[in-house]
JSON list of C-alpha atoms in Angstrom, two decimals:
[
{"chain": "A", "resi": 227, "resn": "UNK", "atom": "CA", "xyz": [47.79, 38.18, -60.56]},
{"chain": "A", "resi": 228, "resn": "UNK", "atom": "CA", "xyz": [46.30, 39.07, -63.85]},
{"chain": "A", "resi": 229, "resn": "UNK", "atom": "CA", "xyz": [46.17, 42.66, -64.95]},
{"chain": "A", "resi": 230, "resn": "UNK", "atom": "CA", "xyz": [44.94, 43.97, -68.43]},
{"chain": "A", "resi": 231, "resn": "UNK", "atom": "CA", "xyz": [46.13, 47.59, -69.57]},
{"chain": "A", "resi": 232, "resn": "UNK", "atom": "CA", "xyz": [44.49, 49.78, -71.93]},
{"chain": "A", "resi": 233, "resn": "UNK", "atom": "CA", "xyz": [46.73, 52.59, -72.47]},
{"chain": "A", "resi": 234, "resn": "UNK", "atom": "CA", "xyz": [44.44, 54.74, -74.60]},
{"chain": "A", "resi": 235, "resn": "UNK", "atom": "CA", "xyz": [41.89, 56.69, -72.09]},
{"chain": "A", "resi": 236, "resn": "UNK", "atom": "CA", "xyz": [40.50, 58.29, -75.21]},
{"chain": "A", "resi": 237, "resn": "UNK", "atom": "CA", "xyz": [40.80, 58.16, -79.23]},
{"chain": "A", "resi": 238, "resn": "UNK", "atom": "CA", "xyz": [39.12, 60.74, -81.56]},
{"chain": "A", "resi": 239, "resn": "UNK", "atom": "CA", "xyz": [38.70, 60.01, -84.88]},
{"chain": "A", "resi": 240, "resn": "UNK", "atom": "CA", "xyz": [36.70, 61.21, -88.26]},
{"chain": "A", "resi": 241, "resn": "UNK", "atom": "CA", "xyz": [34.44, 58.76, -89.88]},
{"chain": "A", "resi": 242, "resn": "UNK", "atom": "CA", "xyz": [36.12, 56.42, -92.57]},
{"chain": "A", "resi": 243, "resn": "UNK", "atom": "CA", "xyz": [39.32, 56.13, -90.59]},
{"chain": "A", "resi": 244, "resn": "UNK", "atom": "CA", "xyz": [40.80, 52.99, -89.11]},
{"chain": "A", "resi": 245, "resn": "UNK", "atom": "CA", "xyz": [41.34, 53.08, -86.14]},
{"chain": "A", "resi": 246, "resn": "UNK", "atom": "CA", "xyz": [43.38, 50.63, -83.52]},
{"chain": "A", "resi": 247, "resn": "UNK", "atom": "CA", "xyz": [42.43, 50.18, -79.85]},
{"chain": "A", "resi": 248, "resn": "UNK", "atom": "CA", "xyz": [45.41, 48.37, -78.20]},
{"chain": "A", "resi": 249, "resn": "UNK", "atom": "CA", "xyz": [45.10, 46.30, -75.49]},
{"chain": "A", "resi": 250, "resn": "UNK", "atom": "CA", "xyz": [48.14, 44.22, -73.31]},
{"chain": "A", "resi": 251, "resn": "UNK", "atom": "CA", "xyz": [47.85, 41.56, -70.31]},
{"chain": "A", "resi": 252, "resn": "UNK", "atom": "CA", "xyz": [49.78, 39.93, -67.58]},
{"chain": "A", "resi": 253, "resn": "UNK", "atom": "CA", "xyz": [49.32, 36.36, -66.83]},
{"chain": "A", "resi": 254, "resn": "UNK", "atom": "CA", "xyz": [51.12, 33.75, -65.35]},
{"chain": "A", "resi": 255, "resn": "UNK", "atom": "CA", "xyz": [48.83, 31.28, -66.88]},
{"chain": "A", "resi": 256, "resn": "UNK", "atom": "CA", "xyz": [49.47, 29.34, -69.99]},
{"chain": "A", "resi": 257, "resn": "UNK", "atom": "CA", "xyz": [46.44, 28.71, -70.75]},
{"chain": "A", "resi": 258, "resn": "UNK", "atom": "CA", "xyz": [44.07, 32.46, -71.02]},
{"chain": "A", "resi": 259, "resn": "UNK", "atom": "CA", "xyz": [40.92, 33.66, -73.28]},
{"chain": "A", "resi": 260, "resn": "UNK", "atom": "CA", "xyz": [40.74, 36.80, -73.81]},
{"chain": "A", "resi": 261, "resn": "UNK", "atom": "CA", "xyz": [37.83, 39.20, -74.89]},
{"chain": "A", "resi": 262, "resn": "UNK", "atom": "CA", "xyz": [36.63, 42.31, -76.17]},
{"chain": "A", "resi": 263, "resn": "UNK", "atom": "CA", "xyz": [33.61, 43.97, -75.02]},
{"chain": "A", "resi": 264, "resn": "UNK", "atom": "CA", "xyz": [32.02, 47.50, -76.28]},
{"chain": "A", "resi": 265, "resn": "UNK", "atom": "CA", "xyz": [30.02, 49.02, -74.23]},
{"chain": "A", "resi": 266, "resn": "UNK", "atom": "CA", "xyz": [27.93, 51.99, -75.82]},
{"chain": "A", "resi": 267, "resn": "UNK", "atom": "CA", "xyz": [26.22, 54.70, -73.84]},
{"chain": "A", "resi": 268, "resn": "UNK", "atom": "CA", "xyz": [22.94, 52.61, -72.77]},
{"chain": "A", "resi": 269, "resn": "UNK", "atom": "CA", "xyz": [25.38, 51.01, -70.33]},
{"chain": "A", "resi": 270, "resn": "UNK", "atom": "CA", "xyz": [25.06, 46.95, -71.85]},
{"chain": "A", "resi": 271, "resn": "UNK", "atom": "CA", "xyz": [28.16, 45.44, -72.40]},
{"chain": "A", "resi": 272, "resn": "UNK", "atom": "CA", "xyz": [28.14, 43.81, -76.10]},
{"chain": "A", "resi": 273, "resn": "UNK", "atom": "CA", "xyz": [30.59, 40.88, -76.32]},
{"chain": "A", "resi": 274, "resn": "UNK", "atom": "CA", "xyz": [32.35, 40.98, -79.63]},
{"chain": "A", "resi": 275, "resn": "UNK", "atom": "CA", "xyz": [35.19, 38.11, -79.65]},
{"chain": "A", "resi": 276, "resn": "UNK", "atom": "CA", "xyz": [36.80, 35.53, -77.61]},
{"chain": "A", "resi": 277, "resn": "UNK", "atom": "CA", "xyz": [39.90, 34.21, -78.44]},
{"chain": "A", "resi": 278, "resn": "UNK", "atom": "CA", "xyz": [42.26, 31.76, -76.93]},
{"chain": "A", "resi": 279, "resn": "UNK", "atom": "CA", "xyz": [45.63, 31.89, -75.71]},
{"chain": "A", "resi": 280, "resn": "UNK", "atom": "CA", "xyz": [46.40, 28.79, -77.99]},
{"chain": "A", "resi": 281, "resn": "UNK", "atom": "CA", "xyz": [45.29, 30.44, -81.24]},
{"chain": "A", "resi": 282, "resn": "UNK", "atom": "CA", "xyz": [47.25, 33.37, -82.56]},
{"chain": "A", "resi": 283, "resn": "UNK", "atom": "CA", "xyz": [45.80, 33.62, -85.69]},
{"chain": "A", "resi": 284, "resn": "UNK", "atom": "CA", "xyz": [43.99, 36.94, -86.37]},
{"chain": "A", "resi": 285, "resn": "UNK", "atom": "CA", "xyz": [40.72, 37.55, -86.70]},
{"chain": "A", "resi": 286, "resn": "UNK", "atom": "CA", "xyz": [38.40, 39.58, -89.03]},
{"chain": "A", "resi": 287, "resn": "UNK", "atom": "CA", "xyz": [34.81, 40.06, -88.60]},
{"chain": "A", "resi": 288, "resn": "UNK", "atom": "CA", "xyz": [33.23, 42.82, -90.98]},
{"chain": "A", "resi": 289, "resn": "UNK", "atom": "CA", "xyz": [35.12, 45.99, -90.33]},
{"chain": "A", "resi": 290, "resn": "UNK", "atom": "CA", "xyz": [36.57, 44.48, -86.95]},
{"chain": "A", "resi": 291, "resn": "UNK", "atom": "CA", "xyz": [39.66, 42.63, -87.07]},
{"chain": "A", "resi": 292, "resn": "UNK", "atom": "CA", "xyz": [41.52, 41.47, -83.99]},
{"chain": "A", "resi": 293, "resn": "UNK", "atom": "CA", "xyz": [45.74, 41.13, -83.98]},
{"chain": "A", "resi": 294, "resn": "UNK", "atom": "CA", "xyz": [46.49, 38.73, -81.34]},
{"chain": "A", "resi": 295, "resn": "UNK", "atom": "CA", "xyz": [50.84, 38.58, -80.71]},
{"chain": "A", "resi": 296, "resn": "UNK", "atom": "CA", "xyz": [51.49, 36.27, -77.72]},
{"chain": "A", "resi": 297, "resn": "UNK", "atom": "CA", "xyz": [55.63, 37.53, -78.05]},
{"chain": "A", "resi": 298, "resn": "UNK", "atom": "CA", "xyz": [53.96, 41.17, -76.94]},
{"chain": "A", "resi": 299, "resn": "UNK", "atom": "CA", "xyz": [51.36, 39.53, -74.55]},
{"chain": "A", "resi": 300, "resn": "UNK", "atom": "CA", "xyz": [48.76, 42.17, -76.98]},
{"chain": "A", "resi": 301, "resn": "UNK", "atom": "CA", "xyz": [45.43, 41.83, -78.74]},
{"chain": "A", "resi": 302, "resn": "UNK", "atom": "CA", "xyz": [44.68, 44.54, -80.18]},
{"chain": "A", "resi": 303, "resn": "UNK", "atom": "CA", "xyz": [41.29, 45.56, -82.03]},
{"chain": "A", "resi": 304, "resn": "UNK", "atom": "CA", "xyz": [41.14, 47.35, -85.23]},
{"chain": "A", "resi": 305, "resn": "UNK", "atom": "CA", "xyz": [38.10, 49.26, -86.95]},
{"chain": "A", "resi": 306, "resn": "UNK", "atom": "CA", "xyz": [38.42, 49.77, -90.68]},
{"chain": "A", "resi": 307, "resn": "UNK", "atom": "CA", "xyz": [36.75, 52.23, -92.33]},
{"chain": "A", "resi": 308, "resn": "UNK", "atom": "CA", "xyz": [35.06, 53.64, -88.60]},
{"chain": "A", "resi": 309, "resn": "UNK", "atom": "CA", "xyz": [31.01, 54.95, -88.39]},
{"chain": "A", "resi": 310, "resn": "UNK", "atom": "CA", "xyz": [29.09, 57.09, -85.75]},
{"chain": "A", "resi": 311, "resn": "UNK", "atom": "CA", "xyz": [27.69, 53.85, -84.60]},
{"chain": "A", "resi": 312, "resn": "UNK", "atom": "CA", "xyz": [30.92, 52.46, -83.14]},
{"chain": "A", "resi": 313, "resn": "UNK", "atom": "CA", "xyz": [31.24, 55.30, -80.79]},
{"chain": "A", "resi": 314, "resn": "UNK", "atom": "CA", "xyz": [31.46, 53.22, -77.57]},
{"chain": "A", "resi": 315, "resn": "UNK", "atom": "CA", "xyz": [33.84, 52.75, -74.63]},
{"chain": "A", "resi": 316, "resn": "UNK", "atom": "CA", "xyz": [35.53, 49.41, -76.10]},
{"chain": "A", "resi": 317, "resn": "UNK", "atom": "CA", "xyz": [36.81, 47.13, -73.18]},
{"chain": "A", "resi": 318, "resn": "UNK", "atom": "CA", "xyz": [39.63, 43.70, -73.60]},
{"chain": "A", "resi": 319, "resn": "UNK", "atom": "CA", "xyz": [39.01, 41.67, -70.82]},
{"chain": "A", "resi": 320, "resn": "UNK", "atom": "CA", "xyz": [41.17, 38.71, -69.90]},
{"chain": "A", "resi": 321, "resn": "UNK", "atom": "CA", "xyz": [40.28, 35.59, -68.06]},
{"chain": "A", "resi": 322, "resn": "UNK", "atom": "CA", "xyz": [42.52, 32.38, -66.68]},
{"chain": "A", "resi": 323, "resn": "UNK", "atom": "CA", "xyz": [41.76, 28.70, -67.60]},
{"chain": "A", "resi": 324, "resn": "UNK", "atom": "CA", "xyz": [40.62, 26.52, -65.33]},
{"chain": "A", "resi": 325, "resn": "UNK", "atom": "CA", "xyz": [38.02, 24.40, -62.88]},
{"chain": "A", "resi": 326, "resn": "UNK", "atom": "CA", "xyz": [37.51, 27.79, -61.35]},
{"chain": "A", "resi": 327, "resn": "UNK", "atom": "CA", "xyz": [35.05, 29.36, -62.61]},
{"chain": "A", "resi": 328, "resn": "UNK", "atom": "CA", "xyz": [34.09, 32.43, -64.60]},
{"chain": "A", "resi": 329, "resn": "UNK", "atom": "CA", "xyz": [36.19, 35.53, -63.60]},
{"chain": "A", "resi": 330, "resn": "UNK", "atom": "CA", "xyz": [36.94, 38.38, -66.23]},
{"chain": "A", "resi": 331, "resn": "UNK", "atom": "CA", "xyz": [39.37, 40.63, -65.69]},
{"chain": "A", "resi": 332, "resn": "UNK", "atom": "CA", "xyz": [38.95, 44.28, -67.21]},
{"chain": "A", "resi": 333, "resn": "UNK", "atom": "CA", "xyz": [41.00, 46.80, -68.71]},
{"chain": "A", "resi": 334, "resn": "UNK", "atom": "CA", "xyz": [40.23, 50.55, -68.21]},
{"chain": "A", "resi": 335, "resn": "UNK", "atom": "CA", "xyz": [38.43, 50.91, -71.44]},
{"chain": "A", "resi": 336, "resn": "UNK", "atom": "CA", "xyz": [38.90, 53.26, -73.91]},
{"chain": "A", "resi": 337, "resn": "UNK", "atom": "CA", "xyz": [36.32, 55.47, -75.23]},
{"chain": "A", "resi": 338, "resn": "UNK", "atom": "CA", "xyz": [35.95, 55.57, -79.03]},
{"chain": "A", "resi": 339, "resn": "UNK", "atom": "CA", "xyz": [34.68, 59.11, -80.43]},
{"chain": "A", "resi": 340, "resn": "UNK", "atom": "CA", "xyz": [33.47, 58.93, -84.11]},
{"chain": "A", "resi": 341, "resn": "UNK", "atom": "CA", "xyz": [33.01, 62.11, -85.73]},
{"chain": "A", "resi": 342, "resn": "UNK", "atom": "CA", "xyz": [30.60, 62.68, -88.62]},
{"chain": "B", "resi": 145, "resn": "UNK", "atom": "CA", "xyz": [16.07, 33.68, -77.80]},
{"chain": "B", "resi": 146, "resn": "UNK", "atom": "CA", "xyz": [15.73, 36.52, -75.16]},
{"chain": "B", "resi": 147, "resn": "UNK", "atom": "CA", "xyz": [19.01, 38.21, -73.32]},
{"chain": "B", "resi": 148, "resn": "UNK", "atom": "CA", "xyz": [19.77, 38.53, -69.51]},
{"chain": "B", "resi": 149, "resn": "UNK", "atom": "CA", "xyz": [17.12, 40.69, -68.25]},
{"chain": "B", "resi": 150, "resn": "UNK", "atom": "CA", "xyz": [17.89, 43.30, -64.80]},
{"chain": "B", "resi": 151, "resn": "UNK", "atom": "CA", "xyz": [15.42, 44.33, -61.88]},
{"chain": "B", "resi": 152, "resn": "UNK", "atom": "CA", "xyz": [15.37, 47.21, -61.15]},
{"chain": "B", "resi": 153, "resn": "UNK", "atom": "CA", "xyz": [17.27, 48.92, -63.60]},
{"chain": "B", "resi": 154, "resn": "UNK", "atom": "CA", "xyz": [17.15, 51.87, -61.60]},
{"chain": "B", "resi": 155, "resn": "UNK", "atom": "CA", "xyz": [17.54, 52.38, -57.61]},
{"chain": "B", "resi": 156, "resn": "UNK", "atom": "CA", "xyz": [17.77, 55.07, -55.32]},
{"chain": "B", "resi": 157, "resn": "UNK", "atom": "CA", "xyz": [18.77, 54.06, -51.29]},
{"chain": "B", "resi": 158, "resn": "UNK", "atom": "CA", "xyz": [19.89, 55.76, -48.47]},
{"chain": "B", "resi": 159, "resn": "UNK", "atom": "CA", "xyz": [23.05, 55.10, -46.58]},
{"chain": "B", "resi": 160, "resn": "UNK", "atom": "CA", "xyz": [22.71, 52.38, -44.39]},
{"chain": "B", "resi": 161, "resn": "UNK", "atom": "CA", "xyz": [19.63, 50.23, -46.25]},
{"chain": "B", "resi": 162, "resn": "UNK", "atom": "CA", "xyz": [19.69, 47.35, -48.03]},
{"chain": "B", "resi": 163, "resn": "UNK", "atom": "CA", "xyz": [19.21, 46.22, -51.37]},
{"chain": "B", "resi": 164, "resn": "UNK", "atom": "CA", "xyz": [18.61, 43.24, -53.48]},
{"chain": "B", "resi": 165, "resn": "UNK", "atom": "CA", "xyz": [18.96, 42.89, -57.24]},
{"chain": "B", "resi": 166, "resn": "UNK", "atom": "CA", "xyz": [17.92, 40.09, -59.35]},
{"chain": "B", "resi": 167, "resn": "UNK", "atom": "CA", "xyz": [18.90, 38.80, -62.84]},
{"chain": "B", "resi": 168, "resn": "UNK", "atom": "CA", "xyz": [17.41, 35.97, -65.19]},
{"chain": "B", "resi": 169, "resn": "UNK", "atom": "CA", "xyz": [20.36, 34.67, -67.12]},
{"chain": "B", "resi": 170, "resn": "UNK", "atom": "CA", "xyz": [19.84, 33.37, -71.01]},
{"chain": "B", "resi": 171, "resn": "UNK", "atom": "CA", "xyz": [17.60, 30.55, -70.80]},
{"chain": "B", "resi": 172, "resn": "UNK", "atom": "CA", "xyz": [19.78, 27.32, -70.45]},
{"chain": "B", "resi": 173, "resn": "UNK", "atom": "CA", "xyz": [22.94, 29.25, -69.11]},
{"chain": "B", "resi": 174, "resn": "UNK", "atom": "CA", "xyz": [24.06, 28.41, -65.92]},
{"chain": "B", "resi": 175, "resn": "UNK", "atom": "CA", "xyz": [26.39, 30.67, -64.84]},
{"chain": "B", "resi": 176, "resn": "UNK", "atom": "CA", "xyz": [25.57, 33.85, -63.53]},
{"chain": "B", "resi": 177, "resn": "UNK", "atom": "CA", "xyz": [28.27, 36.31, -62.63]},
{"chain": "B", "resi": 178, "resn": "UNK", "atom": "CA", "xyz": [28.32, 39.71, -61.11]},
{"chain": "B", "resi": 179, "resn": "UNK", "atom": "CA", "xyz": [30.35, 42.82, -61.63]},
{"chain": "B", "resi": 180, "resn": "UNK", "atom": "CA", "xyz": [30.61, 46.45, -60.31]},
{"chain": "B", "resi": 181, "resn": "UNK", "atom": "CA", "xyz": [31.75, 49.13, -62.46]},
{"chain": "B", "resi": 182, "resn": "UNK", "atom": "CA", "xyz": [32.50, 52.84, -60.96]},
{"chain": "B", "resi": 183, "resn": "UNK", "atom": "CA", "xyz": [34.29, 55.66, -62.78]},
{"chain": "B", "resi": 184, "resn": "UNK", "atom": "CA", "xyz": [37.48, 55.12, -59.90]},
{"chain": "B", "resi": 185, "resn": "UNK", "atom": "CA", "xyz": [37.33, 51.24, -60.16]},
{"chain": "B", "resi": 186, "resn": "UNK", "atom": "CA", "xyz": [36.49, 50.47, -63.99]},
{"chain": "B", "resi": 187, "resn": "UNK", "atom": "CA", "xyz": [34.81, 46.52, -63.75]},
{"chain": "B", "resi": 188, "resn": "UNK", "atom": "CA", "xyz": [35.14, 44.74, -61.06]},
{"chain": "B", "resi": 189, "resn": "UNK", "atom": "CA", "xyz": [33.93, 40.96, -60.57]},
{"chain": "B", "resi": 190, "resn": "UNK", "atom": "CA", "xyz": [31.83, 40.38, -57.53]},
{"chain": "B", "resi": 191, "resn": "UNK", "atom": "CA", "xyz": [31.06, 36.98, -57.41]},
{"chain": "B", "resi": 192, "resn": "UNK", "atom": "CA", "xyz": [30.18, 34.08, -59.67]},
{"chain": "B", "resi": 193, "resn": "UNK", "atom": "CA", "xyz": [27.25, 31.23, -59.80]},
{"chain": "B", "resi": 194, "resn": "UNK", "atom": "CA", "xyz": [26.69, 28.30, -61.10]},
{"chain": "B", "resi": 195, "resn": "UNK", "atom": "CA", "xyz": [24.14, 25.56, -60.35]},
{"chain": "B", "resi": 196, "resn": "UNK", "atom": "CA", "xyz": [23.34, 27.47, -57.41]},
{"chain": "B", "resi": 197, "resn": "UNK", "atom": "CA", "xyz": [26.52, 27.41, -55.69]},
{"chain": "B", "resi": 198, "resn": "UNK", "atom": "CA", "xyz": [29.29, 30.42, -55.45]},
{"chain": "B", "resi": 199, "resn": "UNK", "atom": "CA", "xyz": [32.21, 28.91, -57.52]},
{"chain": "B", "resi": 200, "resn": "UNK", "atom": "CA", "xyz": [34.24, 32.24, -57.34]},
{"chain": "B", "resi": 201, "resn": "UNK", "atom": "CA", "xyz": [34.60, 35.40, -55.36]},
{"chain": "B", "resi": 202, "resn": "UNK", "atom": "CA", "xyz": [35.84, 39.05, -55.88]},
{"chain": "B", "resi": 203, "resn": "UNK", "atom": "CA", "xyz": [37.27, 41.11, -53.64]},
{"chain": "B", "resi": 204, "resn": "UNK", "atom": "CA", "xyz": [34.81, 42.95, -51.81]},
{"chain": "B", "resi": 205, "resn": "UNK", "atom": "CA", "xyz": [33.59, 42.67, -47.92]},
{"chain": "B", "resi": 206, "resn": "UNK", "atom": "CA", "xyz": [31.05, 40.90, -47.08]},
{"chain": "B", "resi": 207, "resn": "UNK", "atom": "CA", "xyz": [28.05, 43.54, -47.10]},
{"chain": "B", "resi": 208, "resn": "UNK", "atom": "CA", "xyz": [28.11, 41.75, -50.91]},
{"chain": "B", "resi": 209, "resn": "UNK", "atom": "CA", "xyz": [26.33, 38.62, -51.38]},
{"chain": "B", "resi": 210, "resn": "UNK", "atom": "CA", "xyz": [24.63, 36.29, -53.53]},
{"chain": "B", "resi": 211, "resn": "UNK", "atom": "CA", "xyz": [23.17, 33.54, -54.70]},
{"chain": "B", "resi": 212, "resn": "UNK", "atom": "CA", "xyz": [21.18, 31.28, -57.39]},
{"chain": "B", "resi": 213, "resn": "UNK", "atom": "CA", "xyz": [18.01, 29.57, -57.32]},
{"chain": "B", "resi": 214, "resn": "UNK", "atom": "CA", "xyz": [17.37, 26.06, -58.99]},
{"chain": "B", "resi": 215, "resn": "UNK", "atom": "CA", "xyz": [15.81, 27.86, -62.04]},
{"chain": "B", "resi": 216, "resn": "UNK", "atom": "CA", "xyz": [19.48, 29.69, -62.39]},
{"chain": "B", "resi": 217, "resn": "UNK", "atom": "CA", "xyz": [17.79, 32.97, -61.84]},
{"chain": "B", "resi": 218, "resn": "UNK", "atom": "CA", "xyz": [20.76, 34.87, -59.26]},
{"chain": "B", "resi": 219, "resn": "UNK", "atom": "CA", "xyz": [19.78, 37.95, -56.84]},
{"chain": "B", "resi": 220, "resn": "UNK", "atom": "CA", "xyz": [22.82, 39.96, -54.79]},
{"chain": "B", "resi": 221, "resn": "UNK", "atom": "CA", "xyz": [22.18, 41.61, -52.17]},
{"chain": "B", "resi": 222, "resn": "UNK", "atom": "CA", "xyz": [24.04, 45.09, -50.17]},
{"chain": "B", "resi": 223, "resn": "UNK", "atom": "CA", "xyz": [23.66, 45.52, -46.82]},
{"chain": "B", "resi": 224, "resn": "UNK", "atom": "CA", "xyz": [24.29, 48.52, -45.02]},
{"chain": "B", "resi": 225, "resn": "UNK", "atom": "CA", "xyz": [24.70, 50.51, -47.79]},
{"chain": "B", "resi": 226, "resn": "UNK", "atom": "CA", "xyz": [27.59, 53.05, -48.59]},
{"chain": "B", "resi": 227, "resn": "UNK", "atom": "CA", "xyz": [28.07, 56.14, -50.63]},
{"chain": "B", "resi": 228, "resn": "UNK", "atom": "CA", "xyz": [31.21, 54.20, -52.73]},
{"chain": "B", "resi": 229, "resn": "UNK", "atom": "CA", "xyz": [28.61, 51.42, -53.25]},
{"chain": "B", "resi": 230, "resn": "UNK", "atom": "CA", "xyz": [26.82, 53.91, -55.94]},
{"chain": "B", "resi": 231, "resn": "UNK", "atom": "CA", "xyz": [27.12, 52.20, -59.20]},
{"chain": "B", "resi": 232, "resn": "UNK", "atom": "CA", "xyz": [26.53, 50.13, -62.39]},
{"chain": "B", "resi": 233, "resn": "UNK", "atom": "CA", "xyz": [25.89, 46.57, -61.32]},
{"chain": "B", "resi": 234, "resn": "UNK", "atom": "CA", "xyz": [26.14, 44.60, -64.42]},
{"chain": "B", "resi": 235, "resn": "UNK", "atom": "CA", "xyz": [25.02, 40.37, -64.19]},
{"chain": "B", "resi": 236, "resn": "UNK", "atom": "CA", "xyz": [26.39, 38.09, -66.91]},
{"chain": "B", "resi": 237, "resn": "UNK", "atom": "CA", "xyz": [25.35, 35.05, -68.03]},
{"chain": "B", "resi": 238, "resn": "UNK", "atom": "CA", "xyz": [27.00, 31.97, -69.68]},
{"chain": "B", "resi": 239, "resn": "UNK", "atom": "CA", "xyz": [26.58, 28.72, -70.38]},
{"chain": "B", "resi": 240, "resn": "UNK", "atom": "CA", "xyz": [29.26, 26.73, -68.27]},
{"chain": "B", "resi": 241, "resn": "UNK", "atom": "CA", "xyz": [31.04, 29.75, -67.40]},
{"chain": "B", "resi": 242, "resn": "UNK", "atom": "CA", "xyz": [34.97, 28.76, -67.01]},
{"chain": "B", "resi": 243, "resn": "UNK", "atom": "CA", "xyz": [36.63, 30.66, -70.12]},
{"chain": "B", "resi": 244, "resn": "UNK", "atom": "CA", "xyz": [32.71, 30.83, -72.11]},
{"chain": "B", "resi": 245, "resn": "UNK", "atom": "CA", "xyz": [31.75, 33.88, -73.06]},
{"chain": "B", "resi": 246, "resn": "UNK", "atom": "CA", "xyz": [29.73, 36.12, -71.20]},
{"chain": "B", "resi": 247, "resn": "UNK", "atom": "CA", "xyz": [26.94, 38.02, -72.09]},
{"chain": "B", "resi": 248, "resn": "UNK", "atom": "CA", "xyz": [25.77, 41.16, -69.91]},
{"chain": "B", "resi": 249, "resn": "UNK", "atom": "CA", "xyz": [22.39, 42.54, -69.04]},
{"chain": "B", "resi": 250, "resn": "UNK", "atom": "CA", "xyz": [21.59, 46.43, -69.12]},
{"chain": "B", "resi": 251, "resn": "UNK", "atom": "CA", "xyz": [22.83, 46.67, -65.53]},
{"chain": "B", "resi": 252, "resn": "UNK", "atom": "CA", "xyz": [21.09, 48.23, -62.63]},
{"chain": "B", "resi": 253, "resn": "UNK", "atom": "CA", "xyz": [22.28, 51.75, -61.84]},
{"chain": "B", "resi": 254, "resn": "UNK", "atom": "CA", "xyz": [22.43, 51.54, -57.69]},
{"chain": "B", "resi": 255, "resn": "UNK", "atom": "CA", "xyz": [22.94, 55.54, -56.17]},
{"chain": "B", "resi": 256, "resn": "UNK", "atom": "CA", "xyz": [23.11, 55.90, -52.46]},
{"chain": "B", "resi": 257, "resn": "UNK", "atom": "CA", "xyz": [22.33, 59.05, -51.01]}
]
């Protein structure tokens, strides 16, 4: 079975800090995507990156960068320089390969507290 | 082009009634997934559909069900209604679903009295 972990129930921080929301999986499958999602009071989940279990190069979008280490089964998410506007609970969400279908599965979530 | 749209997005039942949601996925997606989230539980997947047939299943009893019209358009339905059924019912859609992404609607907040 598949199980996603997100050991960080809450993170505080003061605007202009980086901050690093970590994120590790269980699969048996070889073949896995894996996702972030925030999810900011109003309730919609935002989708924010997809990334395969073939391609371990990072990512950086903006001020959102993404560390993916397949040795660590992790993918963590980083925000440089943070803002009021990415306070959010911020979900990774893992899902298997395959002919069946769409299933994500969810971490806990961690809710992201920027301070002005 | 416009996002997955929720109806109602608000609902309050009593124990023991029934209730049917509906979502309109992006226009040309055509997989339409389902998925609970509760403070105790976190996100849960209910069920999936594409071209109007159930192509995966969550683990819930059967009091959940679903299903997808030609036009992709998905409505799930909870019968005899429980307190623990109070929650955020999110639909996503995508456009072959398999490992797509998924994009979410605003969710409909279910509480049963």
């Amino acid at each position: 079975a598949q199980k996603v972990t997100q050991a960080q129930t809450e993170i505080s921080v003061v605007e202009k800090e980086d901050v690093t929301l970590d994120c590790v999986y269980e699969t048996r499958d070889t073949t896995y995507y894996l996702f972030w999602y925030k999810q900011p009071p109003s309730g919609e989940l935002v989708f924010l990156i997809r990334r395969n279990s073939f391609d371990e190069q990072n990512e950086i979008s903006g001020r959102y960068s993404w560390n993916f280490q397949k040795s660590t089964s992790s993918f963590n998410f980083t925000i440089t320089a943070s803002q009021v506007v990415d306070s959010a609970v911020y979900f990774c969400a893992l899902s298997e390969a395959g002919a069946s279908g769409s299933r994500l599965t969810f971490g806990e979530g961690t809710q992201l507290t920027v301070n002005p | 082009k416009a996002g997955v749209t929720q109806t109602p997005r608000y609902l309050i039942k009593t124990r023991g009634q029934q209730v049917t949601l509906s979502c309109s996925p992006i226009s040309g997606h055509r997989s339409v997934s389902w998925y609970q989230q509760t403070p105790g539980q976190g996100l849960q997947f209910l069920f999936e559909y594409f071209s109007e047939t159930q192509r995966n299943k969550g683990n819930f009893p059967g009091r959940f069900s679903g299903r997808q019209f030609s036009n992709s358009r998905s409505e799930m339905n909870v019968s005899t209604l429980e307190l623990g059924d109070s929650a955020l019912y999110l639909c996503a859609s995508s456009s072959a679903g398999g490992s797509y992404e998924q994009y979410f609607g605003p969710g409909t907040r279910l509480t049963v009295t």
